[in-house]
Coordinates of C-alpha atoms and ligand atoms in Angstrom, one line a residue:
X1387 CA 0.4 -0.1 0.1
X1388 CA 1.1 3.3 -0.6
X1389 CA 2.9 5.2 1.6
X1390 CA 1.9 8.6 3.2
X1391 CA 5.6 10.9 2.9
X1392 CA 4.2 12.9 5.7
X1393 CA 4.7 10.8 8.0
X1394 CA 7.3 10.3 10.9
X1395 CA 10.1 8.2 9.9
X1396 CA 9.0 4.3 10.8
X1397 CA 12.2 3.0 12.4
X1398 CA 10.9 -1.0 11.4
X1399 CA 10.2 -0.5 8.2
X1400 CA 12.0 -3.0 5.8
X1401 CA 14.4 -1.1 4.7
X1402 CA 15.6 0.0 7.9
X1403 CA 16.2 -3.7 9.1
X1404 CA 18.0 -3.9 5.6
X1405 CA 20.2 -1.8 6.9
X1406 CA 20.8 -3.2 10.3
X1407 CA 21.5 -5.9 9.2
X1408 CA 18.1 -7.7 10.1
X1409 CA 16.7 -9.1 7.1
X1410 CA 19.2 -10.7 4.1
X1411 CA 19.6 -8.3 1.0
X1412 CA 21.7 -9.0 -2.6
X1413 CA 25.0 -6.1 -1.6
X1414 CA 25.6 -4.1 -4.6
X1415 CA 27.5 -1.6 -3.4
X1416 CA 28.2 1.0 0.5
X1417 CA 29.9 3.3 1.9
X1418 CA 29.7 5.9 3.9
X1419 CA 26.7 7.7 2.8
X1420 CA 24.7 5.1 0.7
X1421 CA 24.0 1.4 0.4
X1422 CA 22.9 -0.5 -3.3
X1423 CA 21.4 -4.1 -3.6
X1424 CA 18.9 -5.5 -5.9
X1425 CA 15.3 -5.4 -5.8
X1426 CA 13.8 -8.3 -4.7
X1427 CA 11.8 -7.8 -7.6
X1428 CA 13.4 -7.1 -10.6
X1429 CA 11.8 -4.6 -13.1
X1430 CA 14.2 -4.5 -15.6
X1431 CA 17.1 -6.5 -16.3
X1432 CA 19.3 -5.1 -13.5
X1433 CA 17.0 -3.4 -10.9
X1434 CA 19.5 -1.8 -8.2
X1435 CA 18.0 -0.2 -5.3
X1436 CA 20.1 2.5 -3.2
X1437 CA 19.3 4.1 -0.5
X1438 CA 21.2 6.4 2.3
X1439 CA 22.1 5.1 5.4
X1440 CA 20.1 8.1 6.9
X1441 CA 16.7 7.9 8.2
X1442 CA 14.8 9.7 6.2
X1443 CA 10.7 8.5 4.3
X1444 CA 10.9 10.1 1.1
X1445 CA 13.4 12.3 -1.7
X1446 CA 11.0 15.1 0.4
X1447 CA 11.7 14.4 3.3
X1448 CA 15.5 14.0 1.9
X1449 CA 16.1 17.4 0.3
X1450 CA 14.3 19.1 3.0
X1451 CA 16.7 17.7 6.5
X1452 CA 19.4 16.3 4.7
X1453 CA 22.9 18.0 5.1
X1454 CA 25.1 19.0 1.6
X1455 CA 27.0 16.0 2.7
X1456 CA 24.7 13.9 3.3
X1457 CA 22.7 14.6 -0.2
X1458 CA 25.9 14.9 -2.3
X1459 CA 27.5 11.8 -1.1
X1460 CA 24.5 9.6 -1.6
X1461 CA 24.2 11.8 -5.4
X1462 CA 28.1 10.6 -5.6
X1463 CA 26.5 6.7 -4.4
X1464 CA 24.1 6.4 -7.1
X1465 CA 25.8 7.6 -9.7
X1466 CA 29.3 5.3 -9.0
X1467 CA 26.7 2.5 -8.4
X1468 CA 26.4 3.2 -12.6
X1469 CA 29.1 3.5 -13.3
X1470 CA 30.4 0.3 -11.2
X1471 CA 27.9 -2.2 -13.1
X1472 CA 28.9 -0.4 -17.1
X1473 CA 25.7 1.1 -17.3
X1474 CA 26.4 4.4 -18.3
X1475 CA 27.0 4.0 -22.0
X1476 CA 24.4 2.1 -23.3
X1477 CA 22.1 4.4 -20.2
X1478 CA 19.5 3.6 -17.8
X1479 CA 17.1 5.6 -15.8
X1480 CA 16.7 6.7 -12.1
X1481 CA 13.1 6.9 -10.1
X1482 CA 11.9 7.6 -7.0
X1483 CA 8.2 7.1 -5.7
X1484 CA 7.0 9.5 -3.0
X1485 CA 4.2 9.3 -2.0
X1486 CA 0.6 8.1 -2.5
X1487 CA 0.6 9.3 -6.0
X1488 CA 4.2 8.1 -6.5
X1489 CA 3.1 4.8 -5.9
X1490 CA 6.0 4.0 -3.2
X1491 CA 5.5 1.1 -1.3
X1492 CA 8.1 1.5 1.3
X1493 CA 8.7 4.3 3.8
X1494 CA 12.7 5.2 3.2
X1495 CA 14.8 6.9 0.6
X1496 CA 15.2 4.6 -2.6
X1497 CA 16.4 5.6 -5.5
X1498 CA 15.6 3.1 -8.1
X1499 CA 18.1 1.9 -10.9
X1500 CA 17.4 0.1 -14.2
X1501 CA 19.1 -0.6 -16.4
X1502 CA 20.8 -4.1 -18.8
X1503 CA 18.1 -3.4 -21.7
X1504 CA 16.3 -0.7 -23.2
X1505 CA 13.8 0.2 -21.0
X1506 CA 10.9 1.6 -22.8
X1507 CA 8.7 4.8 -22.1
X1508 CA 8.9 7.2 -19.1
X1509 CA 5.5 6.3 -17.4
X1510 CA 2.8 3.8 -18.7
X1511 CA 0.1 6.2 -20.5
X1512 CA -2.7 7.2 -18.6
X1513 CA -5.0 4.8 -21.4
X1514 CA -2.9 1.8 -19.4
X1515 CA -4.8 2.9 -16.1
Ligands
5GP2353 P1 8.6 1.3 -4.2 O1 7.5 1.5 -4.7 O2 8.6 2.1 -2.3 O3 9.0 2.9 -4.9 O4 9.7 0.5 -4.4 C1 9.6 -0.4 -3.1 C2 10.3 -1.5 -3.8 O5 10.9 -2.4 -3.0 C3 9.9 -2.9 -4.9 O6 11.3 -2.5 -5.9 C4 10.2 -4.0 -4.3 O7 10.0 -5.0 -5.3 C5 11.7 -3.8 -3.7 N1 11.1 -4.8 -2.3 C6 10.0 -4.4 -1.0 N2 10.2 -5.4 -0.1 C7 11.5 -6.0 -0.8 C8 12.7 -6.5 0.1 O8 12.3 -6.9 1.4 N3 14.0 -6.6 -0.5 C9 14.3 -6.3 -1.4 N4 15.7 -6.7 -1.7 N5 13.4 -5.2 -2.1 C10 12.6 -5.0 -1.2

């Protein structure tokens, strides 16, 4: 069910548990600012989730409340994951769902990184529901 992007951070969310190592995940990259792991239900040949270590509900929360250092570190980590996976050429897609209309399901900021194949049109057309 989509989340309320304005709700306070819930430290029992699934990605908080992954960060604490309480549930397993398939690590792709880790540094001081970010953790990247494979999505459990991939929607492209390569589907990686990149999350900050800090407790941020959404892109809105992160862009409002994170320090400049955290934001720079996180953005650089997303770019590095793409480069490390040889995605810059032929290309890839980043996506961050926010709140109910964005279809965000997990209330810890995550950027989806899709690649490894042509990804088609940017979003589902209205006629497709
Ligand atoms: P959202 O819809 O919130 O943008 O995306 C949540 C993503 O998290 C989905 O793509 C979903 O497959 C992924 N996901 C949900 N639970 C788990 C989990 O326990 N492990 C991993 N690796 N991915 C998960």
